[in-house]
Short mmCIF file of C-alpha atoms and ligand atoms in Angstrom, two decimals:
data_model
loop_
_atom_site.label_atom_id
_atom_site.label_comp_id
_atom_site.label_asym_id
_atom_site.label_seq_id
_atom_site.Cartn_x
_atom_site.Cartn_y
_atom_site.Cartn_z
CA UNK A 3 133.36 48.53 114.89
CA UNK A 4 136.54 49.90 113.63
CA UNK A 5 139.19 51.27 115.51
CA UNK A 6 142.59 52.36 114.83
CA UNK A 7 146.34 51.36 116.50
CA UNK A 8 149.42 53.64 116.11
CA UNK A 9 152.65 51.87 116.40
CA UNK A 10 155.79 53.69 116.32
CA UNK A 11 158.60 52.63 113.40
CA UNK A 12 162.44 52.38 114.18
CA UNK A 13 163.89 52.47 111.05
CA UNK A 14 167.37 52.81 110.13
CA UNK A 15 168.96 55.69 108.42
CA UNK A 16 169.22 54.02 105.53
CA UNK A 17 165.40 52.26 105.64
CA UNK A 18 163.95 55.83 106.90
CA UNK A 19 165.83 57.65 103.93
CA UNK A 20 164.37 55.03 101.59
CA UNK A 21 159.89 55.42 103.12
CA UNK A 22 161.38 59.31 103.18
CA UNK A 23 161.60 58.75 99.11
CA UNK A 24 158.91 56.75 98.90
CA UNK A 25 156.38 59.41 100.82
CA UNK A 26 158.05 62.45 98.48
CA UNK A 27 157.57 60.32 95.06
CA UNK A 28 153.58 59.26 96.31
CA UNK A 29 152.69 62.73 96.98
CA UNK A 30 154.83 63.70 93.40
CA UNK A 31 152.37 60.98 92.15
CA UNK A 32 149.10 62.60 93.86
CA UNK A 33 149.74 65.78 92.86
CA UNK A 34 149.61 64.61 89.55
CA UNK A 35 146.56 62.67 89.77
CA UNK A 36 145.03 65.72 90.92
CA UNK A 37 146.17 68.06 88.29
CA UNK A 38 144.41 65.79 85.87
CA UNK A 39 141.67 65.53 88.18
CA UNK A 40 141.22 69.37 88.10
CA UNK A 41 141.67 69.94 84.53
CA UNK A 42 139.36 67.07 83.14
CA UNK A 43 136.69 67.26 86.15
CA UNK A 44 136.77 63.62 86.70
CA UNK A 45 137.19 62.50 90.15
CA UNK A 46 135.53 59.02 90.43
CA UNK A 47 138.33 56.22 91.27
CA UNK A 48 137.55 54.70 88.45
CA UNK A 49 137.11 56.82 86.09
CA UNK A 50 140.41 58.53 87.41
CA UNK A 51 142.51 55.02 87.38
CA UNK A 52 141.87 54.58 83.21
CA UNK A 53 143.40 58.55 83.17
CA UNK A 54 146.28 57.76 85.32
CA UNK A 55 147.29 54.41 86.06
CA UNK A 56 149.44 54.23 82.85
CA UNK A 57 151.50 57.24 83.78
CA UNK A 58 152.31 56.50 87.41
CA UNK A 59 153.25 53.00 86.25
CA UNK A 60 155.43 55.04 83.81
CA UNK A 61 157.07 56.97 86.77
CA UNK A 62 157.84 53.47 88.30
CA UNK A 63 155.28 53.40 91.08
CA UNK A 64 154.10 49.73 92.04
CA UNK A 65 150.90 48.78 90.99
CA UNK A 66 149.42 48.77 94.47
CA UNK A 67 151.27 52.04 95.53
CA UNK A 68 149.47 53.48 92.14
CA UNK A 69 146.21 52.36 92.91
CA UNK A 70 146.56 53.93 96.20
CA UNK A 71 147.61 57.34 95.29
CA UNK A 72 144.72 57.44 92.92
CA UNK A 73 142.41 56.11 95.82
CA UNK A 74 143.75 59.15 97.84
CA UNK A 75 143.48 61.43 95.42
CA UNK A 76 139.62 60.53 94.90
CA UNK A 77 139.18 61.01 98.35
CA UNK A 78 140.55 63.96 98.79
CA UNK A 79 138.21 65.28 96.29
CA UNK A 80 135.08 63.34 97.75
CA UNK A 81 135.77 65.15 100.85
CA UNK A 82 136.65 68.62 99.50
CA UNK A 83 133.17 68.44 97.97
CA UNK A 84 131.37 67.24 100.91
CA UNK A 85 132.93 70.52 102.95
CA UNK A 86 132.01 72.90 100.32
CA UNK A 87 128.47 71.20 100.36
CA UNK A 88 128.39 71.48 104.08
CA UNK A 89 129.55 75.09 103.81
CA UNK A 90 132.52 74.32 105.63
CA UNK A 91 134.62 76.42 103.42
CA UNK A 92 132.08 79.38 103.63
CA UNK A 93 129.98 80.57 101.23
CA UNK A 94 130.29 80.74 97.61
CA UNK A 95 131.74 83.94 97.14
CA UNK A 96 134.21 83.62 100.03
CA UNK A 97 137.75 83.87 99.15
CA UNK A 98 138.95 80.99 101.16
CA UNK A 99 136.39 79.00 99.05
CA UNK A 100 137.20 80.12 95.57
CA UNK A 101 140.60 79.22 96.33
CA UNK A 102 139.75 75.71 96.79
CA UNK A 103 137.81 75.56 93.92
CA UNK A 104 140.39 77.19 91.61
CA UNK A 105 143.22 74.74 92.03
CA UNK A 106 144.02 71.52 92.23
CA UNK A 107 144.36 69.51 95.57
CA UNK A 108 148.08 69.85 96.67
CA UNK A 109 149.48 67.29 98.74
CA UNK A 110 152.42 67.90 101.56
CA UNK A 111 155.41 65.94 100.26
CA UNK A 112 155.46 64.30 103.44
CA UNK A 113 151.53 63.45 103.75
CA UNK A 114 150.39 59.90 104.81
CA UNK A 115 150.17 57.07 102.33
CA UNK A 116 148.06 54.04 102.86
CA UNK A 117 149.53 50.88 102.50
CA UNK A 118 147.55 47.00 101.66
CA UNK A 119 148.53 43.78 102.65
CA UNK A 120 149.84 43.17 99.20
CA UNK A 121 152.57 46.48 99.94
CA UNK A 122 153.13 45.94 103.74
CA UNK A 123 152.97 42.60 105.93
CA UNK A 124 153.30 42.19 109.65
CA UNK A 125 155.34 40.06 111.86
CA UNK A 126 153.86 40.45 115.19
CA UNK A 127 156.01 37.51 116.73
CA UNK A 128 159.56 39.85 115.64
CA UNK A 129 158.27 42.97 115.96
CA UNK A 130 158.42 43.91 112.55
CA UNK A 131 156.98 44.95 109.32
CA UNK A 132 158.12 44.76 105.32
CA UNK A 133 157.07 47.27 103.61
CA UNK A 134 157.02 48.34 99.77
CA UNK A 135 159.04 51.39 99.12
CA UNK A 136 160.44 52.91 95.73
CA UNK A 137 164.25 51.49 96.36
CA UNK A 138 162.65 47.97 96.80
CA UNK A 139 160.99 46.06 99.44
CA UNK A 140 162.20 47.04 102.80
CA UNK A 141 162.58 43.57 105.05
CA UNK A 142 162.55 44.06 108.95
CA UNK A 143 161.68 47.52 109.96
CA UNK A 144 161.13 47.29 113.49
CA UNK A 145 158.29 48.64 115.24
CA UNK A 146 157.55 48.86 119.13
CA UNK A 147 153.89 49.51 120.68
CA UNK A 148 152.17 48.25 124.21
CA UNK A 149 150.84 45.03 124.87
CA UNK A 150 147.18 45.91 124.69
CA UNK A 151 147.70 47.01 121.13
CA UNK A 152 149.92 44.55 120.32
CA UNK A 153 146.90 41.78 121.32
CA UNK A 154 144.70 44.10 119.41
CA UNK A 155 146.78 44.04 116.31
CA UNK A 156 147.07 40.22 116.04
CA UNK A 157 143.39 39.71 116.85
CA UNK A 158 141.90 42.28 114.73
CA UNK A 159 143.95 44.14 112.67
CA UNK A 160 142.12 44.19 108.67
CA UNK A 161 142.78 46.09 105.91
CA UNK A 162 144.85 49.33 105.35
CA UNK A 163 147.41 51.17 107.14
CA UNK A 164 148.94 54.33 106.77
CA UNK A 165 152.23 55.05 106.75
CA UNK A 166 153.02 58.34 108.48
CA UNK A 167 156.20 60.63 109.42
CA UNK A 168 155.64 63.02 111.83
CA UNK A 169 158.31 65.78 113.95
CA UNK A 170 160.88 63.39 111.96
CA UNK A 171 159.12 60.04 113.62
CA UNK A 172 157.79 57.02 111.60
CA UNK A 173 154.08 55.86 112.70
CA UNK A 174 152.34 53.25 110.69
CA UNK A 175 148.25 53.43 111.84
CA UNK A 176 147.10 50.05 111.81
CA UNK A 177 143.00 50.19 110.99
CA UNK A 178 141.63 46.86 113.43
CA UNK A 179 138.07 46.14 112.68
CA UNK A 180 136.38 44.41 116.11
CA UNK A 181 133.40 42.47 115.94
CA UNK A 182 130.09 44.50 117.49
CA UNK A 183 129.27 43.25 121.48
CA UNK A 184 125.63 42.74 121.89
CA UNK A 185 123.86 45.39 123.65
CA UNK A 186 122.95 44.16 127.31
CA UNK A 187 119.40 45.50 129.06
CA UNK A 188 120.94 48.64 131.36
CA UNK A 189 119.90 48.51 134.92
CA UNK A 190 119.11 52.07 135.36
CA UNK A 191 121.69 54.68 134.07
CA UNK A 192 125.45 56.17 135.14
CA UNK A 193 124.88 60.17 134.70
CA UNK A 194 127.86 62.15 133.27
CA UNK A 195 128.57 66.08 133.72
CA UNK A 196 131.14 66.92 131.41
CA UNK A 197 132.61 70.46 132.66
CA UNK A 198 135.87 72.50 133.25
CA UNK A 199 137.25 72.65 136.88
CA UNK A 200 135.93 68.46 137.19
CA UNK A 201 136.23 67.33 133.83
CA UNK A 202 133.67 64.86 134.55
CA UNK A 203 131.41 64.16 137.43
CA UNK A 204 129.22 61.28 137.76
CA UNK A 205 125.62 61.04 139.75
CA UNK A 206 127.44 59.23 142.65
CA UNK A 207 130.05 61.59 142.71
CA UNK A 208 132.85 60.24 141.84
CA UNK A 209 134.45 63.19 140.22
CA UNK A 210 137.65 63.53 137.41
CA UNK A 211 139.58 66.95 137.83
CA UNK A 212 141.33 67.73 135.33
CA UNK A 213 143.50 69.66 137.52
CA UNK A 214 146.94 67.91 136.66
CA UNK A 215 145.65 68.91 133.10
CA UNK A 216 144.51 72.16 134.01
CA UNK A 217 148.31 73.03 135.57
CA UNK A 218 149.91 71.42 132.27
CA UNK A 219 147.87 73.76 130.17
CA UNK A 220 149.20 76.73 132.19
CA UNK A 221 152.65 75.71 131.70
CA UNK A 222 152.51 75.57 128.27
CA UNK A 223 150.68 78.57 127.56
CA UNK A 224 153.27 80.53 129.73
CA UNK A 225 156.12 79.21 127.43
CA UNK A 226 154.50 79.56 124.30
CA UNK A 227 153.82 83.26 124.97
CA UNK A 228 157.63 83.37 125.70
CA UNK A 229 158.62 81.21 122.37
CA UNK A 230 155.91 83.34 120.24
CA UNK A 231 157.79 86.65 121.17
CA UNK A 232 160.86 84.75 119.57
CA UNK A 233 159.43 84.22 116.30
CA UNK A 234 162.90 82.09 115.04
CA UNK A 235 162.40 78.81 113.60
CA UNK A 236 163.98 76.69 116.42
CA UNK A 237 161.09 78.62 118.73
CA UNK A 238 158.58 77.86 116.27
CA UNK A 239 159.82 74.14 116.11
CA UNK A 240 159.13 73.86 119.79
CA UNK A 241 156.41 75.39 119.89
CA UNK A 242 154.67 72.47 117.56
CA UNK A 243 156.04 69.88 119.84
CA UNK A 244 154.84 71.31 122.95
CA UNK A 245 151.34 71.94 121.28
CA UNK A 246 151.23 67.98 119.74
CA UNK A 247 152.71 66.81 123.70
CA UNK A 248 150.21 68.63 125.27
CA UNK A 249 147.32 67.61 122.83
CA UNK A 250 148.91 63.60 123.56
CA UNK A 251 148.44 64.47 127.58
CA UNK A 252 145.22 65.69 126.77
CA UNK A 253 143.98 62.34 125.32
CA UNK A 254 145.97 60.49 127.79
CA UNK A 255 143.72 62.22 130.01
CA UNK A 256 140.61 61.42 128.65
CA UNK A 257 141.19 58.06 127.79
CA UNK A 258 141.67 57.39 131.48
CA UNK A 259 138.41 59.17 132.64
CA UNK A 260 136.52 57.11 130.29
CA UNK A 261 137.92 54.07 130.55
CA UNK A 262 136.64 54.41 134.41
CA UNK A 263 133.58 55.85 133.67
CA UNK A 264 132.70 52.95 131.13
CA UNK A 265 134.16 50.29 133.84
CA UNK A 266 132.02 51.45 136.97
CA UNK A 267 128.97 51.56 134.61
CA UNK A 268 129.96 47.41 133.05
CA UNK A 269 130.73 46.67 137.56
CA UNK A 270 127.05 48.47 138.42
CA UNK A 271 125.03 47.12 134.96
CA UNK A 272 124.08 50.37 134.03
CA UNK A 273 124.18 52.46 131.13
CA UNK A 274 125.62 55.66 130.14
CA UNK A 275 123.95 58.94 129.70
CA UNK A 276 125.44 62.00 128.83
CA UNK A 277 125.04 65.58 128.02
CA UNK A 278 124.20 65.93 123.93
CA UNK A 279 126.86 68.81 123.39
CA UNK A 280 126.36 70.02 120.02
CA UNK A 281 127.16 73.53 120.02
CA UNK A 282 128.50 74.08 123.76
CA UNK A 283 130.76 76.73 122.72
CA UNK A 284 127.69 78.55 121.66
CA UNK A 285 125.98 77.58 124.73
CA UNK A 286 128.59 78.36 127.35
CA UNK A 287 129.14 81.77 128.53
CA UNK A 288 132.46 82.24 130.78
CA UNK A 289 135.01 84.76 131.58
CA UNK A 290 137.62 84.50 129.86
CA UNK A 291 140.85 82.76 131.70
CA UNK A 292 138.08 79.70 131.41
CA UNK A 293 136.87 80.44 128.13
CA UNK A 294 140.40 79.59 127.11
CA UNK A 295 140.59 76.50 128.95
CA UNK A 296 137.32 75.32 127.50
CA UNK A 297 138.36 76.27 124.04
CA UNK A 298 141.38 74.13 124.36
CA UNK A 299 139.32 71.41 126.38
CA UNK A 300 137.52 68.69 124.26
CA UNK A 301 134.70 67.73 125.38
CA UNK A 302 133.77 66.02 122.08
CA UNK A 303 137.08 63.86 122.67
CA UNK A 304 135.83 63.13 125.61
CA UNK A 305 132.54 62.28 124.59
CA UNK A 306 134.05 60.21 121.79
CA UNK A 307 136.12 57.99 123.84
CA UNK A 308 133.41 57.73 126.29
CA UNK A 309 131.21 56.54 123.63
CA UNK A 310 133.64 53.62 121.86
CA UNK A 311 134.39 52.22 124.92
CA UNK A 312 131.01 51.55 125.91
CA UNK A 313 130.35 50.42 122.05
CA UNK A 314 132.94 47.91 122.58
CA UNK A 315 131.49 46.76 125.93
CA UNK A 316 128.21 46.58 125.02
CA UNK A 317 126.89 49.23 127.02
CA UNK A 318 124.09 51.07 125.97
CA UNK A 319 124.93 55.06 126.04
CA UNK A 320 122.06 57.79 125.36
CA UNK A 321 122.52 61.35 124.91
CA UNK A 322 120.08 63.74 126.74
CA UNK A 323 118.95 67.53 126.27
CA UNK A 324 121.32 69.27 128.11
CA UNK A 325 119.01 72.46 128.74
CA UNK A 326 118.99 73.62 132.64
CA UNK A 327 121.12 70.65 133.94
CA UNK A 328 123.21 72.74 136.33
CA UNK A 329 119.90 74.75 137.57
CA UNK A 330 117.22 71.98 137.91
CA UNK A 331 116.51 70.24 141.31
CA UNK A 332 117.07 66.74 140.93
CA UNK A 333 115.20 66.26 143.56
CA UNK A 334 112.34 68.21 143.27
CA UNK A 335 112.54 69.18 140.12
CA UNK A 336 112.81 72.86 140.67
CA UNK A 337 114.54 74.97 138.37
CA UNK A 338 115.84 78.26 138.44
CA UNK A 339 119.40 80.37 138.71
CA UNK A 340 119.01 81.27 142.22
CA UNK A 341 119.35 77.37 143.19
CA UNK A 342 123.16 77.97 141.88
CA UNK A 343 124.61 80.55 144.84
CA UNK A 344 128.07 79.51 143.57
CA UNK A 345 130.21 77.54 140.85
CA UNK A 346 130.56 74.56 142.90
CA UNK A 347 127.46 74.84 144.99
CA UNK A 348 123.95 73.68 144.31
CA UNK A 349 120.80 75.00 146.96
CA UNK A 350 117.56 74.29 145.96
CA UNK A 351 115.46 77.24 146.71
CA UNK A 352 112.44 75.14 146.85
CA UNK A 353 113.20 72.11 149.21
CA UNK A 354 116.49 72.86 150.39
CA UNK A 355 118.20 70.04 148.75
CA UNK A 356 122.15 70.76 148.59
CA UNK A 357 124.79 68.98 147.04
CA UNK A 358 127.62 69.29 144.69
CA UNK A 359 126.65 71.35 141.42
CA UNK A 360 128.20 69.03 139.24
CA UNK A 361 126.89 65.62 141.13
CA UNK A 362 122.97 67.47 141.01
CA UNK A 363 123.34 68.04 137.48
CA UNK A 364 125.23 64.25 137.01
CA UNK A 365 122.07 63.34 138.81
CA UNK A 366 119.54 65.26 136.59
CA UNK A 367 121.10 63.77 133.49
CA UNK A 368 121.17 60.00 135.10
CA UNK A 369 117.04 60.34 135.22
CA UNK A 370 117.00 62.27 131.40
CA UNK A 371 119.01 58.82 130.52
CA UNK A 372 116.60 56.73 132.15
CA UNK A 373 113.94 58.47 130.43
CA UNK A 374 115.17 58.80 127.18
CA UNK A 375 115.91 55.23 126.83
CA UNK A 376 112.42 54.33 128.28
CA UNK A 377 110.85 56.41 125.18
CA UNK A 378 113.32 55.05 122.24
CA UNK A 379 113.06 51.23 123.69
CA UNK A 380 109.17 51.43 124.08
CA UNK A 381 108.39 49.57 120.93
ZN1 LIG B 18 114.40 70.89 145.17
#
């Protein structure tokens, strides 16, 4: 399985002015690419290279940063056609759409650039990388990151990385390619209710507020409303940064929920099952103060994380229906609204079971698992 590791660069003046020129002159170079790619129709890599290669070795581009730019440019357009297949950009007479299909792809001057082994090499040891830039190879740009992905970049780092400037800092994301972990025999299954005021609950109750979230959230909305009324550029500056912190708490936050949700189901032997939320935001009716919070909450992040984590500890993870979770009995099987008398509360109308709303339904899904793994494992 792949994964990716972001490590932060601490270059120089001089060495950030010089991957500063190199970004600008590789997004020059894309735009390029994709002006011929517009005007002749052909968007294959290869087919692109024996239109291009010539000139971008003209403008005095490398060989491998050419190849690259034409690499991105041919994915940019393999994706741009996959949206408007998908209908992502509306439908065919929508203006949004027709303006896609009228021009060619632009490129920020500051977009990311991928990089090969050939045009950037690691030394873990110093805590550095060289990388290729247009004023020459840059020796010793330093670069600081944890230990866990510092282990996970000497042990599995392959392939391509992409060089990125963001809010004026240097990232470079590292792509690390693991090897897949057998899938061990789960001894029954560890329910998950993803929801708002816990962001997840599991069958035995454990359950993950995301109330230090929640109160972060708050914050920020309060000051953006402030900063919005501003409308100058400093205020609009901040405002970015406080949206891109509070996104990084955000998967902070989620990465720590799963990581303890995939750990107490590797301790117990059991597997994972959780809610199949495709289309929730359909699905879930709320006022609006949590409407808001659920808008801004990802569950799919959530999900995600949940999901590679037990990938990479061999843990087998099923999805189940999520219809009636919160109103079935998972006791007696009951189901109906009445057995919900409040947010929090769960009363079964039938037997009298009461519990937790969110452990009942944690519990309901924990059996769907169990059952949903019994019917795809039967051959
Ligand atoms: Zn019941």
């Amino acid at each position: 399985m792949k994964l990716v590791v972001q490590v932060k660069l601490l270059p120089t003046p001089e060495q950030a002015a010089a991957l500063e020129a190199t970004l600008r002159e590789c997004n020059q170079a894309a735009d390029l690419v994709a002006r011929t790619a517009f005007t002749t129709g052909i968007t294959r890599e290869y087919d692109l290279r024996k239109q291009t290669y010539a000139t971008l070795k003209e403008r005095g581009l490398g060989a491998q940063a050419a190849q690259h730019v034409i690499k991105k440019v041919a994915d940019a357009y393999t994706t741009l056609k996959a949206n408007l297949r998908a209908g992502n950009l509306g439908p065919p007479t929508s203006p949004r759409r027709i303006r896609a299909e009228n021009k060619p792809i632009a490129f920020r001057p500051h977009a990311a650039q991928p990089y090969d082994d050939r045009c950037l090499s690691w030394q873990l040891q110093a805590g550095t990388v060289s990388i290729w830039t247009t004023a020459g190879r840059l020796r010793g740009v330093a670069f600081i990151c944890s230990d866990q992905q510092w282990a996970m970049l000497s042990a599995h780092r392959r392939g391509e990385s992409d060089l990125v400037l963001r809010d004026g800092r240097w990232f470079l994301i590292a792509t690390c390619d693991l090897p897949d972990v057998p899938l061990a025999e789960p001894d029954g299954f560890l329910g998950v209710d993803l929801g708002i005021a816990n962001i997840a609950t599991t069958a035995e109750g454990t359950r993950h507020t995301g109330r230090g979230l929640n109160a972060v959230r708050h914050r920020n909305r309060e000051l953006r409303r402030r900063l919005q009324a501003k409308k100058t550029k400093s205020a609009k500056r901040l405002l970015k940064r406080r949206r891109r912190k509070e996104a990084r708490f955000a998967a902070d936050t989620n990465h720590v929920i799963a990581k303890r949700i995939v750990t107490e189901a590797e301790r117990t032997g059991r597997g994972i099952a959780l809610e199949d939320l495709h289309g929730i935001r359909e699905r879930v009716r709320l006022r609006k103060p949590q409407r808001v919070t659920l808008h801004s909450w990802s569950f799919h992040q959530l999900g995600s994380f949940i999901a590679y984590k037990a990938r990479r500890a061999g843990i087998a993870l099923v999805y189940v229906d999520p219809a009636h979770t919160s109103q079935q009995c998972s006791v007696c099987g009951h189901t109906g609204r009445a057995n919900r008398p409040g947010q929090a509360r769960f009363c079964c109308t039938s037997c009298g079971f009461a519990e937790h709303a969110d452990v009942n339904a944690a519990r309901n899904i924990a059996s769907r698992g169990v059952a949903g793994w019994a019917v795809s494992h039967a051959a």
